[in-house]
Short mmCIF file of C-alpha atoms and ligand atoms in Angstrom, two decimals:
data_model
loop_
_atom_site.label_atom_id
_atom_site.label_comp_id
_atom_site.label_asym_id
_atom_site.label_seq_id
_atom_site.Cartn_x
_atom_site.Cartn_y
_atom_site.Cartn_z
CA MET Q 20 -26.07 -13.61 30.78
CA THR Q 21 -23.40 -16.70 30.31
CA MET Q 22 -20.39 -16.08 28.25
CA ARG Q 23 -19.49 -18.50 25.88
CA ASP Q 24 -15.84 -19.58 25.14
CA PRO Q 25 -14.64 -17.41 22.40
CA THR Q 26 -14.32 -19.95 19.71
CA THR Q 27 -17.66 -19.35 17.89
CA ASN Q 28 -17.65 -17.31 14.80
CA PRO Q 29 -14.23 -15.36 16.20
CA CYS Q 30 -13.75 -11.80 15.91
CA ARG Q 31 -9.86 -12.72 16.04
CA LEU Q 32 -8.55 -13.78 12.87
CA CYS Q 33 -5.07 -15.41 11.72
CA ALA Q 34 -1.94 -13.57 12.98
CA PRO Q 35 0.05 -14.12 9.67
CA LEU Q 36 -3.05 -12.36 7.60
CA GLY Q 37 -2.33 -9.12 9.47
CA ALA Q 38 1.42 -9.82 8.47
CA SER Q 39 0.76 -11.20 4.84
CA LEU Q 40 -1.20 -7.65 4.41
CA VAL Q 41 2.03 -5.72 6.03
CA PHE Q 42 4.26 -7.14 3.44
CA ARG Q 43 1.74 -6.61 0.48
CA GLY Q 44 2.20 -3.03 1.51
CA ILE Q 45 6.06 -2.88 0.89
CA SER Q 46 7.15 -1.93 -2.85
CA GLY Q 47 8.57 -5.20 -4.28
CA GLY Q 48 7.37 -7.01 -1.06
CA MET Q 49 6.10 -10.73 -0.61
CA PRO Q 50 4.68 -12.69 1.91
CA LEU Q 51 5.88 -16.28 2.43
CA LEU Q 52 4.26 -18.30 5.14
CA HIS Q 53 6.08 -20.93 7.00
CA GLY Q 54 3.76 -23.78 7.41
CA GLY Q 55 1.21 -25.70 5.58
CA GLN Q 56 -0.45 -24.49 2.51
CA GLY Q 57 -3.94 -24.24 3.94
CA CYS Q 58 -3.08 -21.23 6.06
CA ALA Q 59 -1.89 -19.31 2.87
CA THR Q 60 -5.02 -20.51 1.17
CA TYR Q 61 -7.41 -19.07 4.02
CA ILE Q 62 -5.54 -16.20 4.21
CA ARG Q 63 -5.63 -15.33 0.17
CA ARG Q 64 -9.39 -16.01 0.46
CA TYR Q 65 -10.10 -13.51 3.26
CA LEU Q 66 -7.93 -10.82 1.82
CA ILE Q 67 -9.37 -10.92 -1.77
CA SER Q 68 -12.94 -11.04 -0.85
CA HIS Q 69 -12.46 -7.95 1.33
CA PHE Q 70 -10.02 -5.91 -1.16
CA ARG Q 71 -11.21 -7.63 -4.43
CA GLU Q 72 -7.55 -7.35 -5.63
CA PRO Q 73 -5.29 -10.15 -6.50
CA MET Q 74 -3.30 -11.35 -3.20
CA ASP Q 75 -0.39 -13.94 -3.69
CA VAL Q 76 0.82 -15.72 -0.61
CA ALA Q 77 3.46 -18.11 -0.67
CA SER Q 78 3.83 -20.96 1.40
CA SER Q 79 6.42 -23.42 2.39
CA SER Q 80 4.22 -26.17 2.19
CA PHE Q 81 4.47 -28.31 5.20
CA GLY Q 82 3.84 -32.16 4.73
CA GLU Q 83 3.97 -34.67 7.35
CA GLN Q 84 7.66 -35.26 6.86
CA ALA Q 85 8.35 -31.49 7.69
CA ALA Q 86 5.98 -31.31 10.43
CA VAL Q 87 7.90 -33.90 12.60
CA PHE Q 88 11.46 -33.44 11.19
CA GLY Q 89 11.42 -29.61 10.69
CA GLY Q 90 10.81 -27.42 7.62
CA GLU Q 91 14.38 -25.84 6.80
CA PRO Q 92 14.35 -27.86 3.27
CA ASN Q 93 10.73 -26.76 2.51
CA LEU Q 94 11.55 -23.02 3.64
CA HIS Q 95 14.72 -22.89 1.50
CA ALA Q 96 13.00 -24.29 -1.64
CA GLY Q 97 10.05 -22.08 -0.97
CA LEU Q 98 12.40 -19.02 -1.19
CA ASP Q 99 14.21 -20.22 -4.34
CA ASN Q 100 10.96 -20.74 -6.23
CA LEU Q 101 9.36 -17.68 -4.86
CA ILE Q 102 12.30 -15.63 -6.30
CA ARG Q 103 12.59 -17.28 -9.35
CA GLN Q 104 8.76 -16.41 -10.07
CA TYR Q 105 8.11 -13.15 -8.54
CA GLN Q 106 11.82 -11.56 -8.06
CA PRO Q 107 10.69 -9.70 -5.00
CA ALA Q 108 12.73 -6.84 -3.41
CA LEU Q 109 11.74 -8.16 0.17
CA VAL Q 110 10.43 -11.58 1.54
CA GLY Q 111 8.46 -11.41 4.91
CA VAL Q 112 8.29 -14.66 6.45
CA ALA Q 113 5.49 -15.22 8.86
CA THR Q 114 4.92 -18.44 10.93
CA THR Q 115 2.18 -20.42 11.26
CA CYS Q 116 0.61 -22.26 14.17
CA LEU Q 117 2.29 -25.61 12.94
CA ALA Q 118 5.79 -23.88 12.84
CA GLU Q 119 5.53 -22.19 16.01
CA THR Q 120 4.21 -25.08 17.66
CA ILE Q 121 7.15 -27.67 16.62
CA GLY Q 122 9.48 -24.59 17.67
CA GLU Q 123 11.10 -23.62 14.30
CA ASP Q 124 13.91 -21.31 14.47
CA VAL Q 125 13.17 -19.06 11.30
CA PRO Q 126 15.66 -16.41 11.81
CA ALA Q 127 18.56 -18.97 11.65
CA MET Q 128 17.10 -20.78 8.83
CA LEU Q 129 17.25 -17.65 6.79
CA ARG Q 130 20.56 -16.89 8.30
CA ARG Q 131 21.89 -20.32 6.59
CA TRP Q 132 20.10 -19.53 3.37
CA ARG Q 133 21.47 -15.87 3.25
CA MET Q 134 24.90 -17.57 3.46
CA GLN Q 135 24.14 -19.24 0.18
CA HIS Q 136 22.75 -16.34 -1.50
CA PRO Q 137 24.45 -13.17 -0.22
CA ASP Q 138 22.88 -11.04 -2.94
CA GLY Q 139 19.21 -12.17 -2.44
CA PRO Q 140 16.37 -10.21 -1.58
CA GLU Q 141 15.98 -8.46 2.05
CA LEU Q 142 14.53 -11.09 4.27
CA VAL Q 143 12.37 -9.95 7.30
CA PRO Q 144 11.25 -13.04 9.62
CA VAL Q 145 8.21 -12.65 11.99
CA SER Q 146 6.64 -14.57 14.54
CA THR Q 147 3.21 -14.68 14.42
CA PRO Q 148 1.20 -17.83 16.27
CA SER Q 149 -2.26 -17.33 15.74
CA TYR Q 150 -3.05 -19.32 19.23
CA GLN Q 151 -1.34 -16.37 20.78
CA GLY Q 152 -2.40 -13.45 18.85
CA SER Q 153 -4.94 -11.90 16.10
CA HIS Q 154 -4.66 -10.38 12.64
CA VAL Q 155 -4.05 -7.37 14.52
CA GLN Q 156 -1.31 -8.01 16.16
CA GLY Q 157 -0.02 -9.92 13.51
CA PHE Q 158 0.06 -6.97 11.58
CA HIS Q 159 1.71 -4.86 14.37
CA ALA Q 160 4.02 -7.50 14.69
CA ALA Q 161 5.22 -7.47 11.12
CA VAL Q 162 5.50 -3.46 11.11
CA ALA Q 163 7.75 -3.52 14.20
CA ALA Q 164 9.83 -6.59 12.67
CA LEU Q 165 10.56 -4.29 9.51
CA VAL Q 166 11.32 -1.45 11.83
CA ALA Q 167 13.67 -3.57 13.93
CA HIS Q 168 15.28 -4.83 10.53
CA PHE Q 169 15.85 -1.41 8.96
CA ALA Q 170 16.05 1.51 11.40
CA GLU Q 171 19.21 2.68 12.72
CA PRO Q 172 20.46 5.92 14.13
CA MET Q 173 21.51 8.30 11.27
CA ALA Q 174 21.32 11.95 10.51
CA LEU Q 175 17.62 13.96 10.67
CA GLU Q 176 15.55 14.38 7.94
CA ARG Q 177 12.29 16.77 7.89
CA THR Q 178 10.03 13.77 7.88
CA VAL Q 179 7.88 11.44 10.16
CA ALA Q 180 7.45 7.90 10.49
CA LEU Q 181 3.62 7.11 10.45
CA PHE Q 182 2.49 3.97 11.36
CA PRO Q 183 -1.20 3.72 10.34
CA GLY Q 184 -2.25 0.15 11.63
CA MET Q 185 -4.83 -1.78 9.77
CA ILE Q 186 -7.00 0.84 7.68
CA SER Q 187 -8.45 1.05 4.05
CA PRO Q 188 -6.56 1.86 1.22
CA ALA Q 189 -8.53 5.12 0.89
CA ASP Q 190 -7.65 5.85 4.42
CA LEU Q 191 -3.88 5.18 3.72
CA ARG Q 192 -4.05 7.49 0.72
CA HIS Q 193 -6.00 10.21 2.61
CA LEU Q 194 -3.64 10.11 5.38
CA ARG Q 195 -0.70 10.85 3.06
CA GLU Q 196 -2.88 13.80 1.82
CA ILE Q 197 -3.29 15.19 5.12
CA ALA Q 198 0.32 14.99 6.04
CA ALA Q 199 1.03 16.65 3.00
CA GLY Q 200 -1.50 19.48 3.95
CA CYS Q 201 0.72 19.84 7.18
CA GLY Q 202 3.88 19.95 5.24
CA ILE Q 203 5.11 16.61 5.76
CA GLU Q 204 6.18 13.82 3.23
CA PRO Q 205 5.72 11.10 5.99
CA ILE Q 206 7.25 7.30 5.62
CA LEU Q 207 3.87 5.55 5.92
CA VAL Q 208 4.60 1.67 6.82
CA PRO Q 209 2.82 -0.15 5.54
CA ASP Q 210 1.46 1.47 2.53
CA TYR Q 211 -0.80 -0.93 0.66
CA ALA Q 212 -2.94 2.28 -1.08
CA ASP Q 213 -2.07 1.29 -4.40
CA THR Q 214 -1.02 -2.34 -4.33
CA LEU Q 215 -4.29 -3.45 -2.87
CA ASP Q 216 -6.57 -0.94 -4.79
CA GLY Q 217 -4.98 -0.50 -8.23
CA PRO Q 218 -6.08 0.11 -11.60
CA THR Q 219 -7.11 -2.75 -14.05
CA LEU Q 220 -3.76 -3.94 -15.90
CA SER Q 221 -3.99 -4.99 -19.42
CA GLU Q 222 -1.06 -7.58 -18.41
CA TRP Q 223 -0.62 -9.66 -15.76
CA THR Q 224 2.39 -8.37 -13.27
CA PRO Q 225 4.01 -10.88 -10.80
CA LEU Q 226 3.97 -7.95 -8.12
CA PRO Q 227 1.73 -4.94 -7.88
CA THR Q 228 3.34 -1.36 -7.90
CA GLY Q 229 3.11 0.80 -4.98
CA GLY Q 230 3.90 0.30 -1.39
CA THR Q 231 6.44 1.43 1.01
CA THR Q 232 10.06 1.40 -0.53
CA ILE Q 233 13.08 -0.37 0.71
CA ALA Q 234 14.85 2.96 0.62
CA ASP Q 235 12.29 4.95 2.76
CA LEU Q 236 12.31 2.15 5.05
CA ARG Q 237 16.13 2.41 5.22
CA ARG Q 238 15.58 6.30 6.26
CA LEU Q 239 13.45 5.67 9.15
CA GLY Q 240 16.22 6.24 11.44
CA GLY Q 241 16.48 9.98 10.23
CA CYS Q 242 12.55 10.51 10.99
CA ARG Q 243 12.11 13.21 13.09
CA ALA Q 244 9.25 11.38 15.08
CA GLY Q 245 7.60 8.11 14.86
CA ILE Q 246 3.55 8.50 15.39
CA GLN Q 247 1.57 4.97 16.01
CA LEU Q 248 -2.41 5.55 15.21
CA GLY Q 249 -3.85 3.52 17.69
CA ARG Q 250 -3.49 2.98 21.45
CA CYS Q 251 -3.94 -0.95 21.47
CA ALA Q 252 -0.72 -1.87 19.21
CA ASP Q 253 1.09 -4.43 20.31
CA PRO Q 254 3.73 -4.46 19.97
CA ASP Q 255 3.97 -0.67 19.27
CA PRO Q 256 6.10 -0.14 16.15
CA ALA Q 257 6.98 3.54 17.12
CA ALA Q 258 8.40 2.31 20.42
CA VAL Q 259 10.41 -0.20 18.34
CA LEU Q 260 11.87 2.75 16.28
CA THR Q 261 12.36 4.81 19.37
CA ALA Q 262 14.53 1.70 20.81
CA HIS Q 263 16.59 1.04 17.52
CA ALA Q 264 17.13 4.93 16.41
CA GLY Q 265 16.17 6.78 19.40
CA THR Q 266 13.15 8.63 17.80
CA PRO Q 267 10.77 10.37 19.80
CA ALA Q 268 7.24 8.14 19.74
CA SER Q 269 4.01 9.45 20.22
CA THR Q 270 0.74 7.41 20.19
CA LEU Q 271 -2.55 8.87 18.88
CA GLY Q 272 -6.05 7.48 18.18
CA LEU Q 273 -7.02 7.10 14.63
CA PRO Q 274 -8.38 10.41 13.40
CA LEU Q 275 -11.84 10.16 13.27
CA GLY Q 276 -13.79 12.95 14.29
CA VAL Q 277 -13.28 16.34 14.81
CA ARG Q 278 -11.38 16.28 18.02
CA SER Q 279 -9.00 13.32 17.17
CA THR Q 280 -8.39 14.72 13.82
CA ASP Q 281 -7.54 18.22 15.10
CA ALA Q 282 -5.38 16.25 17.36
CA PHE Q 283 -3.66 14.67 14.45
CA ILE Q 284 -2.74 17.84 12.81
CA GLN Q 285 -1.49 19.28 15.84
CA ALA Q 286 0.99 16.62 16.36
CA LEU Q 287 2.13 16.72 12.81
CA THR Q 288 2.40 20.28 12.86
CA GLY Q 289 4.21 20.50 16.15
CA ILE Q 290 6.75 18.07 14.91
CA LEU Q 291 8.35 20.50 12.11
CA GLY Q 292 6.55 23.99 13.12
CA THR Q 293 4.83 23.73 9.93
CA VAL Q 294 1.15 25.26 9.31
CA PRO Q 295 -1.80 23.49 8.17
CA ALA Q 296 -2.75 24.11 4.72
CA PRO Q 297 -6.23 26.14 4.12
CA TRP Q 298 -8.08 23.05 2.62
CA LEU Q 299 -7.71 21.27 6.16
CA ALA Q 300 -9.74 24.16 7.88
CA ALA Q 301 -12.44 24.09 4.90
CA GLU Q 302 -13.03 20.48 5.21
CA ARG Q 303 -13.24 20.87 9.20
CA GLY Q 304 -15.69 23.74 8.52
CA ARG Q 305 -17.83 21.62 6.33
CA LEU Q 306 -17.84 18.70 8.62
CA LEU Q 307 -19.09 20.94 11.53
CA ASP Q 308 -21.58 22.23 9.01
CA ALA Q 309 -23.05 18.97 8.49
CA TYR Q 310 -22.94 18.30 12.25
CA VAL Q 311 -25.12 21.21 12.85
CA ASP Q 312 -27.60 19.73 9.82
CA GLY Q 313 -27.83 16.54 11.35
CA HIS Q 314 -27.12 16.38 15.02
CA LYS Q 315 -30.84 16.33 15.67
CA TYR Q 316 -31.19 12.80 13.87
CA ALA Q 317 -27.94 11.47 15.45
CA ALA Q 318 -28.43 12.58 18.98
CA GLY Q 319 -29.64 10.00 21.43
CA ALA Q 320 -29.51 7.25 18.98
CA ARG Q 321 -28.45 4.14 20.60
CA VAL Q 322 -25.48 2.53 18.85
CA ALA Q 323 -23.58 -0.38 19.21
CA VAL Q 324 -19.74 -0.97 17.95
CA VAL Q 325 -18.08 -4.16 16.85
CA ALA Q 326 -14.69 -3.71 15.75
CA ASP Q 327 -10.90 -4.39 16.17
CA GLU Q 328 -9.88 -2.36 19.30
CA ASP Q 329 -8.42 0.67 17.73
CA LEU Q 330 -11.19 0.95 15.17
CA ALA Q 331 -13.69 0.31 18.00
CA ALA Q 332 -12.24 2.78 20.30
CA ALA Q 333 -12.03 5.89 17.67
CA LEU Q 334 -15.80 5.03 16.61
CA ALA Q 335 -16.79 4.83 20.13
CA GLY Q 336 -15.15 8.48 20.42
CA TRP Q 337 -16.60 9.97 17.26
CA LEU Q 338 -20.19 8.57 18.14
CA THR Q 339 -20.01 10.14 21.64
CA GLU Q 340 -18.97 13.52 19.75
CA ILE Q 341 -21.81 13.64 17.30
CA GLY Q 342 -24.05 12.80 20.86
CA CYS Q 343 -25.04 9.22 19.93
CA ARG Q 344 -25.45 6.94 23.01
CA VAL Q 345 -23.00 4.26 22.74
CA VAL Q 346 -24.30 1.64 24.45
CA LEU Q 347 -21.82 -1.23 23.42
CA VAL Q 348 -18.07 -0.96 22.41
CA GLY Q 349 -17.36 -4.86 21.64
CA SER Q 350 -13.89 -6.31 20.11
CA GLY Q 351 -12.15 -9.78 19.81
CA GLY Q 352 -8.90 -8.15 20.45
CA ARG Q 353 -7.27 -8.52 24.17
CA SER Q 354 -4.46 -6.18 24.42
CA GLY Q 355 -5.91 -5.29 27.91
CA ARG Q 356 -6.30 -1.48 26.53
CA LEU Q 357 -9.57 -1.21 24.79
CA LEU Q 358 -11.05 0.57 27.92
CA SER Q 359 -8.50 3.14 28.31
CA ALA Q 360 -8.43 3.46 24.54
CA VAL Q 361 -12.33 4.19 24.34
CA ALA Q 362 -11.77 6.68 27.23
CA ALA Q 363 -9.04 8.46 25.61
CA ALA Q 364 -11.11 8.77 22.44
CA GLY Q 365 -13.77 10.39 24.42
CA GLY Q 366 -16.12 7.30 24.32
CA PRO Q 367 -17.77 5.38 27.51
CA GLY Q 368 -15.28 3.19 28.71
CA ASP Q 369 -17.56 1.25 30.72
CA ALA Q 370 -19.54 0.18 27.55
CA ALA Q 371 -16.13 -1.89 26.34
CA VAL Q 372 -16.13 -5.29 26.36
CA ALA Q 373 -12.88 -6.94 24.76
CA ASP Q 374 -11.95 -10.65 24.20
CA GLN Q 375 -15.29 -11.75 22.67
CA ASP Q 376 -16.49 -13.68 19.75
CA HIS Q 377 -19.56 -12.92 17.58
CA ALA Q 378 -21.83 -15.51 19.45
CA ALA Q 379 -21.22 -13.57 22.79
CA LEU Q 380 -21.38 -10.06 21.11
CA ALA Q 381 -24.67 -11.13 19.51
CA ASP Q 382 -26.19 -11.64 23.02
CA LEU Q 383 -24.45 -8.47 24.26
CA ILE Q 384 -26.07 -6.56 21.17
CA ALA Q 385 -29.42 -7.96 22.15
CA ALA Q 386 -29.21 -7.02 25.71
CA ALA Q 387 -27.95 -3.45 24.96
CA GLN Q 388 -30.87 -2.72 22.50
CA PRO Q 389 -29.27 -0.42 20.00
CA ASP Q 390 -30.91 1.41 17.07
CA LEU Q 391 -27.92 0.70 15.04
CA LEU Q 392 -25.22 -1.57 14.40
CA ILE Q 393 -21.64 -0.23 13.24
CA GLY Q 394 -19.39 -3.60 12.34
CA PRO Q 395 -17.84 -5.78 9.76
CA SER Q 396 -19.80 -8.14 7.56
CA LYS Q 397 -19.64 -10.59 10.28
CA CYS Q 398 -22.08 -8.56 12.24
CA ALA Q 399 -24.52 -9.40 9.70
CA PRO Q 400 -26.20 -12.41 11.04
CA ALA Q 401 -26.69 -10.61 14.35
CA ALA Q 402 -28.31 -7.65 12.52
CA ARG Q 403 -30.43 -9.70 10.50
CA ALA Q 404 -31.71 -11.75 13.60
CA LEU Q 405 -32.32 -8.68 15.59
CA ASP Q 406 -33.58 -6.51 12.82
CA LEU Q 407 -31.03 -4.12 13.19
CA PRO Q 408 -29.26 -1.76 10.71
CA LEU Q 409 -25.85 -2.51 10.13
CA VAL Q 410 -23.21 0.18 8.89
CA ARG Q 411 -20.26 -2.01 7.82
CA CYS Q 412 -16.93 -0.56 8.96
CA GLY Q 413 -13.66 -2.41 9.46
CA PHE Q 414 -12.52 -5.65 8.56
CA PRO Q 415 -13.51 -8.03 7.00
CA ILE Q 416 -16.24 -6.54 4.71
CA HIS Q 417 -17.20 -9.69 2.17
CA ASP Q 418 -20.98 -9.23 1.43
CA ARG Q 419 -20.52 -5.54 -0.32
CA LEU Q 420 -18.40 -3.98 -2.70
CA GLY Q 421 -15.83 -1.30 -2.07
CA ALA Q 422 -14.24 -2.12 1.34
CA GLN Q 423 -11.05 -0.60 0.15
CA ARG Q 424 -12.58 2.59 -0.75
CA LEU Q 425 -14.26 3.20 2.37
CA LEU Q 426 -13.00 6.44 3.74
CA THR Q 427 -13.05 6.89 7.53
CA VAL Q 428 -10.23 8.92 8.69
CA GLY Q 429 -9.74 12.78 8.66
CA TYR Q 430 -12.47 15.50 8.34
CA ARG Q 431 -13.52 13.96 5.05
CA GLY Q 432 -13.80 10.55 6.26
CA THR Q 433 -15.96 11.33 9.27
CA LEU Q 434 -18.31 13.30 7.13
CA ARG Q 435 -18.66 10.43 4.67
CA LEU Q 436 -19.47 7.94 7.89
CA PHE Q 437 -21.47 10.85 9.43
CA ASP Q 438 -23.82 11.02 6.09
CA GLU Q 439 -24.09 7.13 6.25
CA VAL Q 440 -24.74 6.82 9.83
CA VAL Q 441 -27.48 9.61 10.03
CA ASN Q 442 -28.77 8.51 6.92
CA THR Q 443 -29.31 4.85 7.94
CA LEU Q 444 -31.02 6.21 11.39
CA LEU Q 445 -33.37 8.21 8.94
CA ALA Q 446 -34.07 5.11 6.71
CA ARG Q 447 -35.07 3.03 9.95
CA LYS Q 448 -37.06 5.75 11.33
CA GLN Q 449 -38.95 6.17 7.91
CA ALA Q 450 -39.31 2.32 7.48
CA GLY Q 451 -41.09 2.01 10.43
CA SER Q 452 -43.26 5.07 9.90
CA GLU Q 453 -46.93 4.98 8.41
CA VAL Q 454 -45.86 8.16 6.27
CA GLY Q 455 -42.79 6.11 4.97
CA HIS Q 456 -40.55 9.22 4.37
CA ALA Q 457 -40.69 12.70 4.64
CA TYR Q 458 -39.00 16.32 4.11
CA LEU Q 459 -36.10 16.52 6.95
S1 LIG P 4 -3.48 -23.12 11.15
FE1 LIG P 4 -2.93 -21.18 12.54
S2 LIG P 4 -1.64 -19.99 10.57
FE2 LIG P 4 -2.83 -21.50 9.93
S3 LIG P 4 -4.78 -20.69 9.13
FE3 LIG P 4 -5.04 -21.50 11.13
S4 LIG P 4 -4.73 -20.09 12.70
FE4 LIG P 4 -3.92 -19.05 10.49
#
């Protein structure tokens, strides 16, 4: 099989997209892209089609003159306009490819703006050249920039910094619940559970309510520990917290499946010596009961996974846990850690293939001959061409409703996914049978 240059239907999206998502998860936070307007339009379109929520992304709106002589006047005017219209508590300034290519020194530009506006909002710059990094790297870079901006050594509190990675609003909400069940009120960075999955409002508000507060960001240095969920995070915000405040860091896989959720709960309870709430044991028991009921349908099924690296690793580990045969773990990420992350999650590291585009992955999926494909909407053409069922998972999901409500983490999220995977396998088997359907 020949491998194509990874430019046909890429798995990697724009780096400032991930940064914009992070800044939307800060209370009163607003993303501003330093570059051309088209970048902001593209990112808005992608995020809105996945989350089905309004998503404003400001732009310093480069024209030809700014592209040649530099965009500082545009950035300063953009900040003035944005503050007049939105009155944000924090502006996250992410660079686009053009700004990076002409070498814009955004931190220096922001310092000069600050001298004229000492009472303005918090300004957090982050370098996000898409030709170097993906949406996932942009996401982690923005979280790391927030940590570097706010964290400093201080007196310890009974709390933990939790860096969840790029997961759904429903997942974020459930992580908070699990932490509460372990006796911890974590500082979750970012937290777009409410800002990107909020109720319908009768009146327009410039910024949605919810998100990690700036007061909490200022408390990061007082956390007993920093936990990064996802072993492929580059940069790793928990390591940045260690560098700035001396906070002990640990890196875990996404809590998907019994083993990895157990590990997450053990890590949380170990920090403060707390005891998990009984409802966690009850949910674990219900998940094991479901495994008993469904294992004969899942066992031996050939499954191909396509996702961002940390989700791909977690899915591969969980599918192995339920007895599926993981025949491909494909990703566009290029952290260099996918294979080890898959192995650490308990999956088959030798099935991992990183740094791919969807065209190349379609060939790999065809060669692997799976019974089922798990991946984002961008896998739909391959699934259709190969007549494979597709369980949608990850980002982006723009051809189905409810991506923001997809719960995947914890015992509860695993149970939801287990039912969906087993039922999809059953539906495929029944569709090919003469009888059609049968009692299980
Ligand atoms: S030019 Fe770069 S920053 Fe802008 S949309 Fe394209 S990849 Fe993203």
